[in-house]
């Protein structure tokens, strides 16, 4: 006869599965239309397009520079009053070396270049070339400050073969971009489609930074709880042994 602790454990799992089913019936889900179209780690097809569509003051969100100003203060860490008037916001700006900078933000006081890496490797002289390109352009337009930002999932450093001796600023999806998204959401809570768009993108950013937990209860997370983990481990080990015995029995039946 099974020990009472195992009976209680299986009953707890049964009740968990029932509650999980009820959650799904009530409409809780992890569906994300943006994620259906593009994988969460697609730099250009996903992140470049989404971020640019939001920080572009002429974007179809019709919020002017609301999201851009939040981006400048929260992600770039610059003061709006020092930044000057915005002259342009571009994605994939072409350099003199026929390379493309993921994002550029040009104002009367700043020429910003942002290089984004999700899973791709750094290329030789990439950030170095970006700095040379932007400094040249800034001088031609009498713009005083050129700053290069390196955007990654966790804020890691750029490879030496890419940045050489360039001074750049590290920013991350897990901190800066998530913080920016959440602050933008506060501004558009009552605009349903924009709020939902930010919510969808927030989930995608959480997925690439391993922060996504899902809306429906997870059995894996339930089993990781202290009171369940030990028993689950015992049952798993017993199940593996039982499977070996079962396979041997099946082989013996075939041989008879």
PDB file of C-alpha atoms in Angstrom:
ATOM      1  CA  UNK A   1       0.000   0.000   0.000  1.00  0.00           C
ATOM      2  CA  UNK A   2       1.244   3.485  -0.846  1.00  0.00           C
ATOM      3  CA  UNK A   3       2.629   5.681   1.918  1.00  0.00           C
ATOM      4  CA  UNK A   4       0.217   8.493   2.886  1.00  0.00           C
ATOM      5  CA  UNK A   5       2.730  11.135   1.764  1.00  0.00           C
ATOM      6  CA  UNK A   6       2.566   9.805  -1.794  1.00  0.00           C
ATOM      7  CA  UNK A   7      -1.240   9.640  -1.738  1.00  0.00           C
ATOM      8  CA  UNK A   8      -1.370  13.273  -0.610  1.00  0.00           C
ATOM      9  CA  UNK A   9       1.157  14.248  -3.281  1.00  0.00           C
ATOM     10  CA  UNK A  10      -0.849  12.662  -6.107  1.00  0.00           C
ATOM     11  CA  UNK A  11      -4.032  14.260  -4.787  1.00  0.00           C
ATOM     12  CA  UNK A  12      -2.295  17.652  -4.785  1.00  0.00           C
ATOM     13  CA  UNK A  13      -1.219  17.154  -8.413  1.00  0.00           C
ATOM     14  CA  UNK A  14      -4.762  16.112  -9.384  1.00  0.00           C
ATOM     15  CA  UNK A  15      -6.193  19.274  -7.844  1.00  0.00           C
ATOM     16  CA  UNK A  16      -3.472  21.344  -9.528  1.00  0.00           C
ATOM     17  CA  UNK A  17      -4.367  19.919 -12.956  1.00  0.00           C
ATOM     18  CA  UNK A  18      -8.046  20.677 -12.334  1.00  0.00           C
ATOM     19  CA  UNK A  19      -7.250  24.306 -11.459  1.00  0.00           C
ATOM     20  CA  UNK A  20      -4.972  24.579 -14.496  1.00  0.00           C
ATOM     21  CA  UNK A  21      -7.834  23.362 -16.710  1.00  0.00           C
ATOM     22  CA  UNK A  22     -10.219  25.914 -15.154  1.00  0.00           C
ATOM     23  CA  UNK A  23      -7.735  28.716 -15.852  1.00  0.00           C
ATOM     24  CA  UNK A  24      -7.648  27.775 -19.531  1.00  0.00           C
ATOM     25  CA  UNK A  25     -11.446  27.562 -19.655  1.00  0.00           C
ATOM     26  CA  UNK A  26     -11.651  31.082 -18.155  1.00  0.00           C
ATOM     27  CA  UNK A  27      -9.574  32.367 -21.061  1.00  0.00           C
ATOM     28  CA  UNK A  28      -6.085  32.587 -19.579  1.00  0.00           C
ATOM     29  CA  UNK A  29      -3.548  31.767 -22.280  1.00  0.00           C
ATOM     30  CA  UNK A  30      -0.044  32.416 -23.557  1.00  0.00           C
ATOM     31  CA  UNK A  31      -1.044  33.291 -27.120  1.00  0.00           C
ATOM     32  CA  UNK A  32       0.955  36.120 -28.666  1.00  0.00           C
ATOM     33  CA  UNK A  33       0.138  37.138 -32.247  1.00  0.00           C
ATOM     34  CA  UNK A  34       3.455  38.962 -32.698  1.00  0.00           C
ATOM     35  CA  UNK A  35       5.322  35.825 -31.644  1.00  0.00           C
ATOM     36  CA  UNK A  36       3.370  33.747 -34.159  1.00  0.00           C
ATOM     37  CA  UNK A  37       4.628  35.931 -37.009  1.00  0.00           C
ATOM     38  CA  UNK A  38       8.244  36.116 -35.815  1.00  0.00           C
ATOM     39  CA  UNK A  39      10.407  34.181 -33.384  1.00  0.00           C
ATOM     40  CA  UNK A  40      11.283  36.067 -30.205  1.00  0.00           C
ATOM     41  CA  UNK A  41      15.014  36.104 -30.954  1.00  0.00           C
ATOM     42  CA  UNK A  42      14.731  37.577 -34.482  1.00  0.00           C
ATOM     43  CA  UNK A  43      16.705  40.831 -34.332  1.00  0.00           C
ATOM     44  CA  UNK A  44      15.534  42.567 -37.501  1.00  0.00           C
ATOM     45  CA  UNK A  45      12.198  40.862 -38.072  1.00  0.00           C
ATOM     46  CA  UNK A  46      11.093  41.266 -34.469  1.00  0.00           C
ATOM     47  CA  UNK A  47      12.968  43.655 -32.170  1.00  0.00           C
ATOM     48  CA  UNK A  48      14.288  46.185 -34.662  1.00  0.00           C
ATOM     49  CA  UNK A  49      10.878  46.591 -36.290  1.00  0.00           C
ATOM     50  CA  UNK A  50       8.926  46.797 -33.038  1.00  0.00           C
ATOM     51  CA  UNK A  51      11.243  49.219 -31.228  1.00  0.00           C
ATOM     52  CA  UNK A  52      11.548  51.492 -34.254  1.00  0.00           C
ATOM     53  CA  UNK A  53       7.778  51.547 -34.787  1.00  0.00           C
ATOM     54  CA  UNK A  54       7.393  52.833 -31.225  1.00  0.00           C
ATOM     55  CA  UNK A  55      10.244  55.362 -30.946  1.00  0.00           C
ATOM     56  CA  UNK A  56       9.475  56.864 -34.355  1.00  0.00           C
ATOM     57  CA  UNK A  57       7.515  60.086 -33.625  1.00  0.00           C
ATOM     58  CA  UNK A  58       5.783  59.699 -36.985  1.00  0.00           C
ATOM     59  CA  UNK A  59       4.685  56.144 -36.184  1.00  0.00           C
ATOM     60  CA  UNK A  60       1.115  54.957 -36.529  1.00  0.00           C
ATOM     61  CA  UNK A  61       0.701  55.023 -32.747  1.00  0.00           C
ATOM     62  CA  UNK A  62       0.002  58.776 -33.144  1.00  0.00           C
ATOM     63  CA  UNK A  63       1.605  59.553 -29.780  1.00  0.00           C
ATOM     64  CA  UNK A  64       4.217  61.945 -31.215  1.00  0.00           C
ATOM     65  CA  UNK A  65       7.475  61.701 -29.229  1.00  0.00           C
ATOM     66  CA  UNK A  66       5.934  60.190 -26.077  1.00  0.00           C
ATOM     67  CA  UNK A  67       7.611  56.794 -26.446  1.00  0.00           C
ATOM     68  CA  UNK A  68      10.808  58.302 -27.839  1.00  0.00           C
ATOM     69  CA  UNK A  69      11.211  60.648 -24.878  1.00  0.00           C
ATOM     70  CA  UNK A  70      10.701  57.728 -22.503  1.00  0.00           C
ATOM     71  CA  UNK A  71      13.332  55.807 -24.468  1.00  0.00           C
ATOM     72  CA  UNK A  72      15.815  58.679 -24.230  1.00  0.00           C
ATOM     73  CA  UNK A  73      15.442  59.043 -20.460  1.00  0.00           C
ATOM     74  CA  UNK A  74      14.933  55.402 -19.404  1.00  0.00           C
ATOM     75  CA  UNK A  75      17.024  53.431 -21.905  1.00  0.00           C
ATOM     76  CA  UNK A  76      19.690  55.949 -22.891  1.00  0.00           C
ATOM     77  CA  UNK A  77      19.827  57.686 -19.515  1.00  0.00           C
ATOM     78  CA  UNK A  78      19.876  61.192 -21.024  1.00  0.00           C
ATOM     79  CA  UNK A  79      17.910  64.237 -19.892  1.00  0.00           C
ATOM     80  CA  UNK A  80      15.332  65.492 -22.356  1.00  0.00           C
ATOM     81  CA  UNK A  81      16.171  69.127 -21.582  1.00  0.00           C
ATOM     82  CA  UNK A  82      19.817  68.501 -22.576  1.00  0.00           C
ATOM     83  CA  UNK A  83      19.071  66.396 -25.625  1.00  0.00           C
ATOM     84  CA  UNK A  84      17.929  69.189 -27.911  1.00  0.00           C
ATOM     85  CA  UNK A  85      15.361  69.095 -30.712  1.00  0.00           C
ATOM     86  CA  UNK A  86      14.926  65.753 -32.484  1.00  0.00           C
ATOM     87  CA  UNK A  87      16.087  65.850 -36.111  1.00  0.00           C
ATOM     88  CA  UNK A  88      15.596  62.218 -37.118  1.00  0.00           C
ATOM     89  CA  UNK A  89      15.009  58.678 -35.857  1.00  0.00           C
ATOM     90  CA  UNK A  90      16.104  55.884 -38.168  1.00  0.00           C
ATOM     91  CA  UNK A  91      16.456  52.117 -38.268  1.00  0.00           C
ATOM     92  CA  UNK A  92      19.151  50.442 -40.359  1.00  0.00           C
ATOM     93  CA  UNK A  93      20.944  53.697 -41.190  1.00  0.00           C
ATOM     94  CA  UNK A  94      23.605  53.084 -43.855  1.00  0.00           C
ATOM     95  CA  UNK A  95      27.223  53.904 -42.984  1.00  0.00           C
ATOM     96  CA  UNK A  96      30.078  54.942 -45.276  1.00  0.00           C
ATOM     97  CA  UNK A  97      31.313  51.341 -45.079  1.00  0.00           C
ATOM     98  CA  UNK A  98      27.924  50.041 -46.290  1.00  0.00           C
ATOM     99  CA  UNK A  99      27.082  48.708 -42.856  1.00  0.00           C
ATOM    100  CA  UNK A 100      23.763  49.354 -41.157  1.00  0.00           C
ATOM    101  CA  UNK A 101      23.371  50.763 -37.655  1.00  0.00           C
ATOM    102  CA  UNK A 102      20.345  49.217 -35.953  1.00  0.00           C
ATOM    103  CA  UNK A 103      19.034  52.555 -34.652  1.00  0.00           C
ATOM    104  CA  UNK A 104      20.145  56.168 -34.836  1.00  0.00           C
ATOM    105  CA  UNK A 105      18.612  59.105 -33.007  1.00  0.00           C
ATOM    106  CA  UNK A 106      19.808  62.524 -34.139  1.00  0.00           C
ATOM    107  CA  UNK A 107      19.097  65.747 -32.303  1.00  0.00           C
ATOM    108  CA  UNK A 108      20.614  69.226 -32.303  1.00  0.00           C
ATOM    109  CA  UNK A 109      22.958  68.131 -29.482  1.00  0.00           C
ATOM    110  CA  UNK A 110      23.367  64.354 -29.913  1.00  0.00           C
ATOM    111  CA  UNK A 111      24.007  61.755 -32.595  1.00  0.00           C
ATOM    112  CA  UNK A 112      23.130  58.402 -31.029  1.00  0.00           C
ATOM    113  CA  UNK A 113      23.987  55.021 -32.530  1.00  0.00           C
ATOM    114  CA  UNK A 114      22.560  51.795 -31.076  1.00  0.00           C
ATOM    115  CA  UNK A 115      23.931  48.373 -31.968  1.00  0.00           C
ATOM    116  CA  UNK A 116      21.610  45.520 -30.946  1.00  0.00           C
ATOM    117  CA  UNK A 117      22.654  41.911 -30.437  1.00  0.00           C
ATOM    118  CA  UNK A 118      20.244  39.134 -29.455  1.00  0.00           C
ATOM    119  CA  UNK A 119      22.102  35.939 -30.369  1.00  0.00           C
ATOM    120  CA  UNK A 120      24.277  37.100 -33.277  1.00  0.00           C
ATOM    121  CA  UNK A 121      28.050  37.459 -32.926  1.00  0.00           C
ATOM    122  CA  UNK A 122      29.917  40.758 -33.146  1.00  0.00           C
ATOM    123  CA  UNK A 123      31.558  41.511 -36.486  1.00  0.00           C
ATOM    124  CA  UNK A 124      35.088  42.814 -36.962  1.00  0.00           C
ATOM    125  CA  UNK A 125      35.363  46.584 -36.401  1.00  0.00           C
ATOM    126  CA  UNK A 126      31.565  46.882 -36.277  1.00  0.00           C
ATOM    127  CA  UNK A 127      31.177  49.319 -33.386  1.00  0.00           C
ATOM    128  CA  UNK A 128      34.438  51.033 -34.311  1.00  0.00           C
ATOM    129  CA  UNK A 129      33.131  51.734 -37.834  1.00  0.00           C
ATOM    130  CA  UNK A 130      29.847  53.033 -36.433  1.00  0.00           C
ATOM    131  CA  UNK A 131      31.646  55.552 -34.264  1.00  0.00           C
ATOM    132  CA  UNK A 132      33.837  56.799 -37.123  1.00  0.00           C
ATOM    133  CA  UNK A 133      30.763  57.140 -39.348  1.00  0.00           C
ATOM    134  CA  UNK A 134      28.681  59.045 -36.790  1.00  0.00           C
ATOM    135  CA  UNK A 135      31.531  61.352 -35.750  1.00  0.00           C
ATOM    136  CA  UNK A 136      32.032  62.341 -39.395  1.00  0.00           C
ATOM    137  CA  UNK A 137      28.309  62.961 -39.895  1.00  0.00           C
ATOM    138  CA  UNK A 138      28.050  64.871 -36.602  1.00  0.00           C
ATOM    139  CA  UNK A 139      30.913  67.208 -37.568  1.00  0.00           C
ATOM    140  CA  UNK A 140      29.234  67.951 -40.898  1.00  0.00           C
ATOM    141  CA  UNK A 141      26.061  68.972 -39.060  1.00  0.00           C
ATOM    142  CA  UNK A 142      27.719  70.712 -36.086  1.00  0.00           C
ATOM    143  CA  UNK A 143      26.381  68.161 -33.597  1.00  0.00           C
ATOM    144  CA  UNK A 144      28.546  68.090 -30.497  1.00  0.00           C
ATOM    145  CA  UNK A 145      27.969  64.687 -28.869  1.00  0.00           C
ATOM    146  CA  UNK A 146      28.268  61.208 -30.421  1.00  0.00           C
ATOM    147  CA  UNK A 147      27.352  58.258 -28.188  1.00  0.00           C
ATOM    148  CA  UNK A 148      27.320  54.572 -29.110  1.00  0.00           C
ATOM    149  CA  UNK A 149      25.082  52.156 -27.182  1.00  0.00           C
ATOM    150  CA  UNK A 150      25.395  48.360 -27.165  1.00  0.00           C
ATOM    151  CA  UNK A 151      22.035  46.673 -26.531  1.00  0.00           C
ATOM    152  CA  UNK A 152      22.036  42.998 -25.518  1.00  0.00           C
ATOM    153  CA  UNK A 153      19.838  40.649 -23.533  1.00  0.00           C
ATOM    154  CA  UNK A 154      21.776  41.084 -20.285  1.00  0.00           C
ATOM    155  CA  UNK A 155      24.048  44.085 -20.845  1.00  0.00           C
ATOM    156  CA  UNK A 156      27.197  42.140 -21.690  1.00  0.00           C
ATOM    157  CA  UNK A 157      30.310  43.770 -23.134  1.00  0.00           C
ATOM    158  CA  UNK A 158      30.996  43.913 -26.870  1.00  0.00           C
ATOM    159  CA  UNK A 159      33.754  41.771 -28.319  1.00  0.00           C
ATOM    160  CA  UNK A 160      37.127  43.499 -28.526  1.00  0.00           C
ATOM    161  CA  UNK A 161      37.385  42.832 -32.276  1.00  0.00           C
ATOM    162  CA  UNK A 162      34.226  44.901 -32.746  1.00  0.00           C
ATOM    163  CA  UNK A 163      34.712  47.876 -30.453  1.00  0.00           C
ATOM    164  CA  UNK A 164      38.535  48.265 -30.441  1.00  0.00           C
ATOM    165  CA  UNK A 165      39.115  51.359 -28.260  1.00  0.00           C
ATOM    166  CA  UNK A 166      35.627  52.838 -28.651  1.00  0.00           C
ATOM    167  CA  UNK A 167      33.921  54.098 -25.499  1.00  0.00           C
ATOM    168  CA  UNK A 168      30.333  52.842 -25.573  1.00  0.00           C
ATOM    169  CA  UNK A 169      27.463  52.404 -23.133  1.00  0.00           C
ATOM    170  CA  UNK A 170      25.942  49.014 -22.341  1.00  0.00           C
ATOM    171  CA  UNK A 171      22.166  48.677 -22.124  1.00  0.00           C
ATOM    172  CA  UNK A 172      20.026  45.576 -21.757  1.00  0.00           C
ATOM    173  CA  UNK A 173      16.632  44.158 -22.618  1.00  0.00           C
ATOM    174  CA  UNK A 174      16.185  42.638 -19.158  1.00  0.00           C
ATOM    175  CA  UNK A 175      16.522  46.016 -17.415  1.00  0.00           C
ATOM    176  CA  UNK A 176      16.365  49.066 -19.699  1.00  0.00           C
ATOM    177  CA  UNK A 177      13.944  47.830 -22.372  1.00  0.00           C
ATOM    178  CA  UNK A 178      11.565  46.128 -19.929  1.00  0.00           C
ATOM    179  CA  UNK A 179      11.541  49.249 -17.754  1.00  0.00           C
ATOM    180  CA  UNK A 180      10.831  51.391 -20.823  1.00  0.00           C
ATOM    181  CA  UNK A 181       7.957  49.137 -21.923  1.00  0.00           C
ATOM    182  CA  UNK A 182       6.337  49.198 -18.490  1.00  0.00           C
ATOM    183  CA  UNK A 183       6.607  52.990 -18.252  1.00  0.00           C
ATOM    184  CA  UNK A 184       5.122  53.421 -21.738  1.00  0.00           C
ATOM    185  CA  UNK A 185       2.241  51.133 -20.762  1.00  0.00           C
ATOM    186  CA  UNK A 186       1.363  53.432 -17.879  1.00  0.00           C
ATOM    187  CA  UNK A 187       0.849  56.231 -20.407  1.00  0.00           C
ATOM    188  CA  UNK A 188      -1.513  54.261 -22.667  1.00  0.00           C
ATOM    189  CA  UNK A 189      -3.510  52.142 -20.222  1.00  0.00           C
ATOM    190  CA  UNK A 190      -6.759  53.404 -21.711  1.00  0.00           C
ATOM    191  CA  UNK A 191      -5.723  52.881 -25.337  1.00  0.00           C
ATOM    192  CA  UNK A 192      -6.512  49.191 -25.620  1.00  0.00           C
ATOM    193  CA  UNK A 193      -4.586  48.246 -28.756  1.00  0.00           C
ATOM    194  CA  UNK A 194      -1.406  50.109 -27.736  1.00  0.00           C
ATOM    195  CA  UNK A 195      -1.517  48.690 -24.225  1.00  0.00           C
ATOM    196  CA  UNK A 196      -1.948  45.193 -25.685  1.00  0.00           C
ATOM    197  CA  UNK A 197       0.897  45.778 -28.155  1.00  0.00           C
ATOM    198  CA  UNK A 198       3.234  46.706 -25.304  1.00  0.00           C
ATOM    199  CA  UNK A 199       2.010  43.715 -23.294  1.00  0.00           C
ATOM    200  CA  UNK A 200       2.748  41.364 -26.197  1.00  0.00           C
ATOM    201  CA  UNK A 201       6.201  42.814 -26.715  1.00  0.00           C
ATOM    202  CA  UNK A 202       6.908  42.705 -22.981  1.00  0.00           C
ATOM    203  CA  UNK A 203       6.216  38.963 -23.016  1.00  0.00           C
ATOM    204  CA  UNK A 204       8.612  38.527 -25.945  1.00  0.00           C
ATOM    205  CA  UNK A 205      11.367  40.450 -24.158  1.00  0.00           C
ATOM    206  CA  UNK A 206      10.783  38.328 -21.058  1.00  0.00           C
ATOM    207  CA  UNK A 207      11.148  35.192 -23.177  1.00  0.00           C
ATOM    208  CA  UNK A 208      14.571  36.161 -24.557  1.00  0.00           C
ATOM    209  CA  UNK A 209      15.742  37.142 -21.048  1.00  0.00           C
ATOM    210  CA  UNK A 210      14.318  33.995 -19.387  1.00  0.00           C
ATOM    211  CA  UNK A 211      11.872  35.997 -17.268  1.00  0.00           C
ATOM    212  CA  UNK A 212       8.659  34.768 -18.869  1.00  0.00           C
ATOM    213  CA  UNK A 213       6.514  32.667 -16.550  1.00  0.00           C
ATOM    214  CA  UNK A 214       3.281  32.342 -18.512  1.00  0.00           C
ATOM    215  CA  UNK A 215      -0.242  33.152 -17.404  1.00  0.00           C
ATOM    216  CA  UNK A 216      -1.422  29.573 -16.882  1.00  0.00           C
ATOM    217  CA  UNK A 217      -0.164  27.689 -13.825  1.00  0.00           C
ATOM    218  CA  UNK A 218       2.950  25.644 -14.591  1.00  0.00           C
ATOM    219  CA  UNK A 219       3.274  22.054 -13.313  1.00  0.00           C
ATOM    220  CA  UNK A 220       7.061  22.359 -13.513  1.00  0.00           C
ATOM    221  CA  UNK A 221       7.001  25.376 -11.206  1.00  0.00           C
ATOM    222  CA  UNK A 222       4.676  23.571  -8.797  1.00  0.00           C
ATOM    223  CA  UNK A 223       7.047  20.610  -8.612  1.00  0.00           C
ATOM    224  CA  UNK A 224       9.996  22.898  -7.835  1.00  0.00           C
ATOM    225  CA  UNK A 225       8.403  23.969  -4.574  1.00  0.00           C
ATOM    226  CA  UNK A 226      10.332  22.637  -1.566  1.00  0.00           C
ATOM    227  CA  UNK A 227       7.509  20.470  -0.269  1.00  0.00           C
ATOM    228  CA  UNK A 228       6.999  18.810  -3.676  1.00  0.00           C
ATOM    229  CA  UNK A 229      10.471  18.563  -5.159  1.00  0.00           C
ATOM    230  CA  UNK A 230      11.800  15.718  -3.018  1.00  0.00           C
ATOM    231  CA  UNK A 231       8.757  13.532  -3.591  1.00  0.00           C
ATOM    232  CA  UNK A 232       8.710  14.308  -7.310  1.00  0.00           C
ATOM    233  CA  UNK A 233      12.373  13.274  -7.527  1.00  0.00           C
ATOM    234  CA  UNK A 234      11.682   9.985  -5.716  1.00  0.00           C
ATOM    235  CA  UNK A 235       8.726   9.225  -7.992  1.00  0.00           C
ATOM    236  CA  UNK A 236      10.746  10.096 -11.094  1.00  0.00           C
ATOM    237  CA  UNK A 237      13.566   7.755 -10.085  1.00  0.00           C
ATOM    238  CA  UNK A 238      11.095   4.977  -9.254  1.00  0.00           C
ATOM    239  CA  UNK A 239       9.376   5.513 -12.599  1.00  0.00           C
ATOM    240  CA  UNK A 240      12.681   5.114 -14.489  1.00  0.00           C
ATOM    241  CA  UNK A 241      13.296   1.785 -12.729  1.00  0.00           C
ATOM    242  CA  UNK A 242       9.735   0.693 -13.422  1.00  0.00           C
ATOM    243  CA  UNK A 243      10.175   1.515 -17.112  1.00  0.00           C
ATOM    244  CA  UNK A 244      13.284  -0.696 -17.309  1.00  0.00           C
ATOM    245  CA  UNK A 245      11.412  -3.576 -15.698  1.00  0.00           C
ATOM    246  CA  UNK A 246       8.452  -3.018 -18.007  1.00  0.00           C
ATOM    247  CA  UNK A 247      10.680  -3.108 -21.096  1.00  0.00           C
ATOM    248  CA  UNK A 248      12.319  -6.341 -19.907  1.00  0.00           C
ATOM    249  CA  UNK A 249       8.887  -7.899 -19.390  1.00  0.00           C
ATOM    250  CA  UNK A 250       7.824  -6.895 -22.897  1.00  0.00           C
ATOM    251  CA  UNK A 251      11.009  -8.369 -24.385  1.00  0.00           C
ATOM    252  CA  UNK A 252      10.450 -11.622 -22.495  1.00  0.00           C
ATOM    253  CA  UNK A 253       6.855 -11.839 -23.763  1.00  0.00           C
ATOM    254  CA  UNK A 254       8.062 -11.437 -27.350  1.00  0.00           C
ATOM    255  CA  UNK A 255      10.694 -14.157 -26.908  1.00  0.00           C
ATOM    256  CA  UNK A 256       8.189 -16.699 -25.483  1.00  0.00           C
TER     257      UNK A 256
END
